[in-house]
Short mmCIF file of C-alpha atoms in Angstrom, two decimals:
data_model
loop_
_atom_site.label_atom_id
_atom_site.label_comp_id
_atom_site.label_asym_id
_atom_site.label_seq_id
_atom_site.Cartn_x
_atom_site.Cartn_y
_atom_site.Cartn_z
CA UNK P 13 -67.33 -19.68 31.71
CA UNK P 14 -70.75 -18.22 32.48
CA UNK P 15 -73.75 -19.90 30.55
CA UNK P 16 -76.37 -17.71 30.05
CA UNK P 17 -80.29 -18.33 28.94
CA UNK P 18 -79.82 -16.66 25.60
CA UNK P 19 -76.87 -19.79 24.74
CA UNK P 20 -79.38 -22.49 26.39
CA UNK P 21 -81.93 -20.63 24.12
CA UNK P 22 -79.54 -21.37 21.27
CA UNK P 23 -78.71 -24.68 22.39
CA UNK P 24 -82.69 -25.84 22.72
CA UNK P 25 -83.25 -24.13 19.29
CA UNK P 26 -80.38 -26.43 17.46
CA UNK P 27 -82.02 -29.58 19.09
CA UNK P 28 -85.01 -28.57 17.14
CA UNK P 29 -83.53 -27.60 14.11
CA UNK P 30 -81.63 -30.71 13.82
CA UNK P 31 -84.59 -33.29 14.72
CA UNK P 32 -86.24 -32.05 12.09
CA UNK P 33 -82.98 -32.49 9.32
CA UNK P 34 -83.62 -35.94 8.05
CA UNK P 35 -80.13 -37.81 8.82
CA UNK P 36 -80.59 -41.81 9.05
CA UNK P 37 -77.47 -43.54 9.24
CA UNK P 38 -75.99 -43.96 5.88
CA UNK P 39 -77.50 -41.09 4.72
CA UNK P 40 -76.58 -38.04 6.92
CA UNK P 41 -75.14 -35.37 4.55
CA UNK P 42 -77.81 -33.15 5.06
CA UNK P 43 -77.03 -33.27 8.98
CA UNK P 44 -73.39 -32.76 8.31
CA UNK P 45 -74.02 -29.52 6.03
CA UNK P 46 -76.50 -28.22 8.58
CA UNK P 47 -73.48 -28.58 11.95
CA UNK P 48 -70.57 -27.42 8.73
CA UNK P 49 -72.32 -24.16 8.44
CA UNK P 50 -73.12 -24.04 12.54
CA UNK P 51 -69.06 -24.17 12.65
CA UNK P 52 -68.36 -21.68 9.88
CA UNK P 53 -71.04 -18.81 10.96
CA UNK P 54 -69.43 -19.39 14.39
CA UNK P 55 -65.68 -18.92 12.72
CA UNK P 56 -64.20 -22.56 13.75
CA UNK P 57 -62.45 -24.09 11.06
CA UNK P 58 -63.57 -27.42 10.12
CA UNK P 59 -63.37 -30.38 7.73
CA UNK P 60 -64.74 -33.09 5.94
CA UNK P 61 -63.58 -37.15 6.89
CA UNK P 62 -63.19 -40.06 4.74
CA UNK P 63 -66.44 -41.38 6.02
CA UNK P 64 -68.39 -37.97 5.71
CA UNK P 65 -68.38 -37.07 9.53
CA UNK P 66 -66.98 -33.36 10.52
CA UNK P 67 -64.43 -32.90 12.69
CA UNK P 68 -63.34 -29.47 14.11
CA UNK P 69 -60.44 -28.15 15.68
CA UNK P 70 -59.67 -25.44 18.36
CA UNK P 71 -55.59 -25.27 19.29
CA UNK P 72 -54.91 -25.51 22.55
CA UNK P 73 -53.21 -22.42 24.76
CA UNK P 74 -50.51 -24.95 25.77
CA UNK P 75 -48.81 -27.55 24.55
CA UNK P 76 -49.45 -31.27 25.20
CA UNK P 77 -51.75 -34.31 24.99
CA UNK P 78 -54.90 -33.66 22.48
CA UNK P 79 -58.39 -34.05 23.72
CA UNK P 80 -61.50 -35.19 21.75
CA UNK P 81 -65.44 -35.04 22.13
CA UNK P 82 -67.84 -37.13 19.76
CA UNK P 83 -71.52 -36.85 18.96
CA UNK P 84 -73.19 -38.08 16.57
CA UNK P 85 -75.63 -37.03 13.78
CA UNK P 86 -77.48 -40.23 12.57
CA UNK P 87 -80.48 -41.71 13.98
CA UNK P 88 -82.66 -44.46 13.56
CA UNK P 89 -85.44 -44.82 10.90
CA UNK P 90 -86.01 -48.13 8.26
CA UNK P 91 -85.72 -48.39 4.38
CA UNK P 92 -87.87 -50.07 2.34
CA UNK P 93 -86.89 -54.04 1.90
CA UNK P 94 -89.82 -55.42 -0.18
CA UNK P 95 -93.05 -54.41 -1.95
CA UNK P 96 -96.12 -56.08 -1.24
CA UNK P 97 -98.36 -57.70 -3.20
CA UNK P 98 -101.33 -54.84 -1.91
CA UNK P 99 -98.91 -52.04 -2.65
CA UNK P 100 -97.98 -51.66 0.99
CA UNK P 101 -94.17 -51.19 2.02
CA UNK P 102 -91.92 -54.12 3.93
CA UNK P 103 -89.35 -51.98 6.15
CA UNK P 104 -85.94 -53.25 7.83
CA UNK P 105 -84.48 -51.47 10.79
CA UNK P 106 -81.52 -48.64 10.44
CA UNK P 107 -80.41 -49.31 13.93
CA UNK P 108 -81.96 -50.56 16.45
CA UNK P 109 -85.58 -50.19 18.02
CA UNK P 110 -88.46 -52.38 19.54
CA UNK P 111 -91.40 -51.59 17.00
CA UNK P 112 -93.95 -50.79 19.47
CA UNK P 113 -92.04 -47.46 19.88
CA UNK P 114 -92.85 -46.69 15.87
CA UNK P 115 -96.25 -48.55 15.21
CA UNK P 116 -98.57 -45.88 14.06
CA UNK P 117 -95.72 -43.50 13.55
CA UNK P 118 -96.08 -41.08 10.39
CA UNK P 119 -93.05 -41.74 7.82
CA UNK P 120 -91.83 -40.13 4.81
CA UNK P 121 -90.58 -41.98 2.14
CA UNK P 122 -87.68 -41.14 -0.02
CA UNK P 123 -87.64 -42.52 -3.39
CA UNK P 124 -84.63 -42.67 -5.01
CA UNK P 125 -86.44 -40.92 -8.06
CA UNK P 126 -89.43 -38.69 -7.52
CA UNK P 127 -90.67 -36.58 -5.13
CA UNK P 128 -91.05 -37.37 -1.32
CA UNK P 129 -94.04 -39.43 -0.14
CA UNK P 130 -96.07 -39.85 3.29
CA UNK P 131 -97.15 -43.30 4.78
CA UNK P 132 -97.87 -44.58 8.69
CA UNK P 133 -96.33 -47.62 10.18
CA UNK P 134 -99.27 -50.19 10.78
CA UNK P 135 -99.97 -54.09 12.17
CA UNK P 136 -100.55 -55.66 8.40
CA UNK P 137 -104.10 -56.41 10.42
CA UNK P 138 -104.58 -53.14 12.12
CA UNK P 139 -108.91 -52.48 12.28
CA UNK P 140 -109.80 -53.07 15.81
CA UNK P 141 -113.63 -53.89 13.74
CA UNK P 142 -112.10 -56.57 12.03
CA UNK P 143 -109.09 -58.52 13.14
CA UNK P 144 -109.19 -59.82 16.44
CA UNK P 145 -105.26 -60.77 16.42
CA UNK P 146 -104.63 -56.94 16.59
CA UNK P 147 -104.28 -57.31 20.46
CA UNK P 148 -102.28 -60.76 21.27
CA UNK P 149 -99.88 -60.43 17.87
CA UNK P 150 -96.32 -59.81 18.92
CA UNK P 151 -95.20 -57.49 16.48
CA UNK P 152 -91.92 -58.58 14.37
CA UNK P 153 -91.05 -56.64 11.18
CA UNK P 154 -93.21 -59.75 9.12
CA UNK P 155 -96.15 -58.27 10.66
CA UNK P 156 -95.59 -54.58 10.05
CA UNK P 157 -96.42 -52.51 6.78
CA UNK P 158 -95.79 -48.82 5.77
CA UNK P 159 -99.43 -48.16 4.55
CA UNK P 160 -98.53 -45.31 1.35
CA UNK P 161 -100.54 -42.04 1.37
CA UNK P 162 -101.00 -42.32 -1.94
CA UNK P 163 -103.55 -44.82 -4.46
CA UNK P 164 -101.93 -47.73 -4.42
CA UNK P 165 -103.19 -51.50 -5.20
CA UNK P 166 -100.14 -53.47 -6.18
CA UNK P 167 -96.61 -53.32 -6.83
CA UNK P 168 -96.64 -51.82 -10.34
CA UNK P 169 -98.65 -48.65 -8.64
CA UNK P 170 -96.16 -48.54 -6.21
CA UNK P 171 -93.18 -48.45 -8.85
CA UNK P 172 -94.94 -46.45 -10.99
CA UNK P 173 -94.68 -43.58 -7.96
CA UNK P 174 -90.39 -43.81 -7.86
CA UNK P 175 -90.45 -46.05 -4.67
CA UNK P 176 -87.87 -49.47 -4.65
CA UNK P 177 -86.46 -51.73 -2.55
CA UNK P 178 -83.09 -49.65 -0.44
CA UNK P 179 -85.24 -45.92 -0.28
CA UNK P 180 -85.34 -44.56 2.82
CA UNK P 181 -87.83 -44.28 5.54
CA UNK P 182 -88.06 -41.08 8.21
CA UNK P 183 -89.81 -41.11 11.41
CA UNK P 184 -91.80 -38.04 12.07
CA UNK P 185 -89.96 -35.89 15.02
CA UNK P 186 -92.87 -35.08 16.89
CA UNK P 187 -91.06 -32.27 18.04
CA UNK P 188 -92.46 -30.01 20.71
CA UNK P 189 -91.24 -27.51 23.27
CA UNK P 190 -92.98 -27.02 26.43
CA UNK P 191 -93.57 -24.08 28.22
CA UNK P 192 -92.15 -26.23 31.79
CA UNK P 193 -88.84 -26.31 29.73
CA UNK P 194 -88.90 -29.70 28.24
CA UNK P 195 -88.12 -31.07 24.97
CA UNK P 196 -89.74 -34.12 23.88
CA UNK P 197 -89.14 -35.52 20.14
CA UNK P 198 -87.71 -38.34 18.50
CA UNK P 199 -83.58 -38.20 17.67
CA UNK P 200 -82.37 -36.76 20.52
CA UNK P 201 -79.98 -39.85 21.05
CA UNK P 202 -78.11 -37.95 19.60
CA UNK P 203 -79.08 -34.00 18.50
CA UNK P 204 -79.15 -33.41 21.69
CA UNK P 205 -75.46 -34.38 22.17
CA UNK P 206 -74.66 -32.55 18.82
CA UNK P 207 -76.43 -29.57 19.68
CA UNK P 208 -74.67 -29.33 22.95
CA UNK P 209 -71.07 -29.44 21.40
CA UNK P 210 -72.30 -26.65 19.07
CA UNK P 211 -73.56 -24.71 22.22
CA UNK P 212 -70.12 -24.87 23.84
CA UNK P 213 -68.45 -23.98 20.16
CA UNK P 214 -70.25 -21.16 20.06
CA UNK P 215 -69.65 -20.04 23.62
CA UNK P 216 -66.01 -20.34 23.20
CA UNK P 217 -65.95 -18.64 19.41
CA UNK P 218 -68.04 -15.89 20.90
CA UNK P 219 -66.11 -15.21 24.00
CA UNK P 220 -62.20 -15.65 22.11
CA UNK P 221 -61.71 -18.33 24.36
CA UNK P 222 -59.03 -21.14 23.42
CA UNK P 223 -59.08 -24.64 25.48
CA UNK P 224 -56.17 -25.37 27.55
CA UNK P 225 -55.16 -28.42 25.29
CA UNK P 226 -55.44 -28.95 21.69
CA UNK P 227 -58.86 -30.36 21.32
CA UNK P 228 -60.96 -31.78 18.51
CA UNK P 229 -64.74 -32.12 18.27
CA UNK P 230 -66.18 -34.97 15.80
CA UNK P 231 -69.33 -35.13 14.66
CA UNK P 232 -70.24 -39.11 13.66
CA UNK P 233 -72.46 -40.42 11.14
CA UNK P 234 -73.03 -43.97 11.68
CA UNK P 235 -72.83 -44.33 15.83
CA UNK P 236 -76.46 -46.14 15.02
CA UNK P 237 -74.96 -48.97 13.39
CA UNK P 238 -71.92 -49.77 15.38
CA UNK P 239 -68.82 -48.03 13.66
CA UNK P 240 -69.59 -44.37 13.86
CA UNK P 241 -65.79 -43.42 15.86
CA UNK P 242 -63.70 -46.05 14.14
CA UNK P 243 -62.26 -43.03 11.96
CA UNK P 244 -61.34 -39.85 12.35
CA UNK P 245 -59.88 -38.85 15.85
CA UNK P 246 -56.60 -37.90 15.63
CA UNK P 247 -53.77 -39.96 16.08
CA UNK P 248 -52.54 -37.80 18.96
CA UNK P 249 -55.57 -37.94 20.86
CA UNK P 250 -54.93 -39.66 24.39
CA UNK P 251 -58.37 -38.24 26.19
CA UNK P 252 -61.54 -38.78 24.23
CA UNK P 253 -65.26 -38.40 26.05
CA UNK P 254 -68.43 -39.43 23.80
CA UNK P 255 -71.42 -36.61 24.20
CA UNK P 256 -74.60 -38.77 24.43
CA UNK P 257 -77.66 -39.35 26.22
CA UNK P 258 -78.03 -40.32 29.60
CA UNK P 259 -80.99 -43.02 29.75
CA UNK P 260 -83.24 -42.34 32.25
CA UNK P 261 -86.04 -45.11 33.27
CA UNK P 262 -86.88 -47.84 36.81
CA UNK P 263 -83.49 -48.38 38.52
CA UNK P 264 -81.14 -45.41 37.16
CA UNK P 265 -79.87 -42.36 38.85
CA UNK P 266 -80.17 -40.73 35.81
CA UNK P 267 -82.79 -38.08 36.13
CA UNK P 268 -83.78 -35.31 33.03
CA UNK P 269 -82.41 -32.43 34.27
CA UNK P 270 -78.89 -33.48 34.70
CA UNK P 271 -76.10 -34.06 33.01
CA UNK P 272 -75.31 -38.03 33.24
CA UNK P 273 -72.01 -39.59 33.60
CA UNK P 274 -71.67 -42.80 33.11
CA UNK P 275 -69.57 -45.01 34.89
CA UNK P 276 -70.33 -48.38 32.94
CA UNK P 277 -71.72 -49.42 29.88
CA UNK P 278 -72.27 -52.40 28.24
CA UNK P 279 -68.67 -52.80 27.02
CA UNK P 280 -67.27 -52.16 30.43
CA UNK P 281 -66.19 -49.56 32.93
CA UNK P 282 -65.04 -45.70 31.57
CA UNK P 283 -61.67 -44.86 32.67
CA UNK P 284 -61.87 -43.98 36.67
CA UNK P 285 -59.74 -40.60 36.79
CA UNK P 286 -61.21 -39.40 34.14
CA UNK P 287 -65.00 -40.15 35.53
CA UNK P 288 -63.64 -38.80 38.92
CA UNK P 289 -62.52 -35.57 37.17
CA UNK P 290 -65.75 -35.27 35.39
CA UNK P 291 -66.78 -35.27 39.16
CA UNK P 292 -64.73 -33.20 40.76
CA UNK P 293 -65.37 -30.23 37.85
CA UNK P 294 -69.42 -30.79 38.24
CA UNK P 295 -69.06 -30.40 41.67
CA UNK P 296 -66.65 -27.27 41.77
CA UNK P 297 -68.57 -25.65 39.45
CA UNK P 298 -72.06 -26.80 41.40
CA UNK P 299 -73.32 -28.70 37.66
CA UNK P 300 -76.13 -30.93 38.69
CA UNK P 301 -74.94 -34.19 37.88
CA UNK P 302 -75.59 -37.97 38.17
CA UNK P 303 -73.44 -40.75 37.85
CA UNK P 304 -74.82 -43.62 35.93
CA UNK P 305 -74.65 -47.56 35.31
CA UNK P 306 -76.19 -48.36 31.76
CA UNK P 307 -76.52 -52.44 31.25
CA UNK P 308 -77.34 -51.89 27.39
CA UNK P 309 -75.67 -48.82 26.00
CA UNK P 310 -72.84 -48.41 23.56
CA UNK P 311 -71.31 -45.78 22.14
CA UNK P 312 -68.97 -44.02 20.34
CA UNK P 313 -65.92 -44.28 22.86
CA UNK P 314 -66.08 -48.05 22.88
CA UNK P 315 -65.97 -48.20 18.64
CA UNK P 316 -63.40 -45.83 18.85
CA UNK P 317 -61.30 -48.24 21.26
CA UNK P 318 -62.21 -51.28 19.30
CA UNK P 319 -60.69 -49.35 15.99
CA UNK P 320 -57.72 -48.62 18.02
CA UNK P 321 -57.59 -45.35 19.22
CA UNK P 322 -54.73 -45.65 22.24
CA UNK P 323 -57.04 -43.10 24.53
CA UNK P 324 -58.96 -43.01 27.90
CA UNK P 325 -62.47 -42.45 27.48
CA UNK P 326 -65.42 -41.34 29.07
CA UNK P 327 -69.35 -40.46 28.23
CA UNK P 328 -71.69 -37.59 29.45
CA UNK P 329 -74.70 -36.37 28.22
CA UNK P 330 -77.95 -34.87 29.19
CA UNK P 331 -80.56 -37.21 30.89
CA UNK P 332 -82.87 -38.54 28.17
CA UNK P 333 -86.06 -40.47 29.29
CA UNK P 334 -87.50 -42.80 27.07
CA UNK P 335 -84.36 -43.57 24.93
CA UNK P 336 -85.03 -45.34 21.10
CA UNK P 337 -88.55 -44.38 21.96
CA UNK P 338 -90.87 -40.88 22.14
CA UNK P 339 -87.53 -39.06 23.59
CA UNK P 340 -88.05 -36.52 26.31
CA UNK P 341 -85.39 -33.96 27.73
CA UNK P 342 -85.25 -30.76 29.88
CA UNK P 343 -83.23 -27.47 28.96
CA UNK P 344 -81.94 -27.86 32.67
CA UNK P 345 -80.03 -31.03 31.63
CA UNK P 346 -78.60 -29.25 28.10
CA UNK P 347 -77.04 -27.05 30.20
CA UNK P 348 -75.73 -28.33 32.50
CA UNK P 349 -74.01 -31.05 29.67
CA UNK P 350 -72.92 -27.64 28.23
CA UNK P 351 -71.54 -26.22 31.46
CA UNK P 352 -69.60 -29.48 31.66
CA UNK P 353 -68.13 -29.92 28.53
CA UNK P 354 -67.00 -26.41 28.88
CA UNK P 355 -65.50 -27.01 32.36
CA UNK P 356 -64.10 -29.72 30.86
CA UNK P 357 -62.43 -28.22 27.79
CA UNK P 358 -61.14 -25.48 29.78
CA UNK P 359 -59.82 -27.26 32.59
CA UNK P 360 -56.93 -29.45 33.96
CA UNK P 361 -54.88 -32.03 32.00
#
């Protein structure tokens, strides 16, 4: 199936769209409305899980085995775990993140009763003019504020304004589009990966095109935290390849204008025949590809395993530089992660 600039348009346009749709883990809904109505404008039936992840369908022009993909919706971000005694904000991590990547990041707060406020992640000693432990502190989440945007001197102000301990707190994006094709904003472990699967939804809605085998597409909510997979794939699903980034960075093949395929993660090796298929399809169909070792990755293939889905599984994705950090990809590698997933959809058992 032929991909075209107007679907990698598309595709590049849903990354944005979704990076900026708030969807921490544990509180993705808005995410999961956003890829519902993707689905239903595109005509592919879809549905609800337990757990609040989506999960669509397309029936297979012959009968046997199911297939799966996964991506997943939630990101990272923090909620508020304490109140200071100044009226600035204690944070905990949702998932998981060194905080140089976020100190001096813009945040919006979400109270659980008022209106939405702004704040910046800050050293609790950040003037350069007046602290000199700004430079050697290591920075550990006892040492980090959210500083409010708003007049605050204590904990009753702070109150007084809707904001308590469990509210959430969202990074900024930073999202921007470059004229030399990249696309460089926070979240796209995994938007990217979700706005890929739409991509190839689309392309297959549009065209009238049915997948060889029966095969499902779920959209996870809580990959971030560890169990995003554990429910939700189909019992009859013996094939199941996670959609998520390829990290990029000193040692890797893994380049950002490829799609990735990784060989081993932290958990372990991906089933061989599948990888080699993966392969073999990228290099029939000339896909620029790279095959990949990541020493500290997980995903949602491994939780689905671990829950006890009896499957094979692999994991692609575009090549992501800078992963759990200031994100940067390359239209060039969304395609070519759609081209593959398409390939693979369409192609052998």
């Amino acid at each position: 199936m032929r991909i075209d600039e107007k679907l990698t348009e598309y595709v590049v346009e849903q990354v944005v769209r979704l990076v900026k749709t708030p969807s921490l883990a544990g509180h993705t809904d808005q995410a999961i409305s956003y890829v519902e109505q993707e689905l239903t404008r595109s005509g592919i039936k879809n549905r609800r899980t337990g757990r609040g992840a989506l999960l669509a369908t397309l029936e297979g022009r012959e009968p046997g085995p199911h297939r799966a993909l996964t991506a997943h919706v939630d990101t990272l971000g923090a909620m508020v775990k304490e109140v200071s005694s100044d009226g600035s904000l204690v944070f905990t991590p949702v998932g998981g993140y060194a905080l140089g990547t976020v100190e001096g990041e813009y945040v919006t707060i979400e109270p659980g009763s008022g209106k939405p406020l702004r704040g910046t992640i800050l050293f609790d000693e950040p003037s350069a003019h007046v602290s000199k432990k700004i430079n050697d502190t290591k920075r550990e989440f006892d040492n980090m504020r959210i500083r409010l945007d708003s007049e605050v001197h204590n904990e009753k102000d702070v109150a007084r304004l809707g904001i308590a301990v469990g509210d959430y707190v969202h990074f900024d994006p930073r999202c921007e589009v470059t004229e030399t094709g990249f696309v460089k904003t926070r979240h796209l472990d995994d938007k990217a990966g979700v706005a890929c699967l739409l991509g190839s939804l689309k392309a297959l809605a549009d065209s009238g095109t049915r997948p060889r085998l029966t095969t499902h597409f779920l959209f996870s909510t809580s990959e971030e935290v560890g169990f995003g997979a554990s429910a939700g794939i189909p019992n009859e699903v013996t094939e199941l390849v996670a959609v998520d980034m390829g990290a990029v960075g000193k040692g890797q093949e893994s380049d950002e204008y490829s799609v990735c395929i990784c060989a081993k993660d932290s958990t372990g090796p991906f089933d061989y025949a599948l990888r080699q298929r993966l392969v073999k399809l990228c290099r029939s169909k000339k896909i620029p590809f790279k095959v990949d070792i990541y020493p500290f990755y997980g995903s949602d293939a491994a939780v689905a395993v671990r829950a006890g889905l009896d499957a094979v599984t692999g994991l692609i994705g575009p090549g992501i530089n800078a992963s759990h950090n200031l994100e940067r990809t390359h239209r060039k590698a969304l395609a070519a992660t759609v081209r593959l997933i398409l390939a693979y959809v369409m192609g052998e058992k």
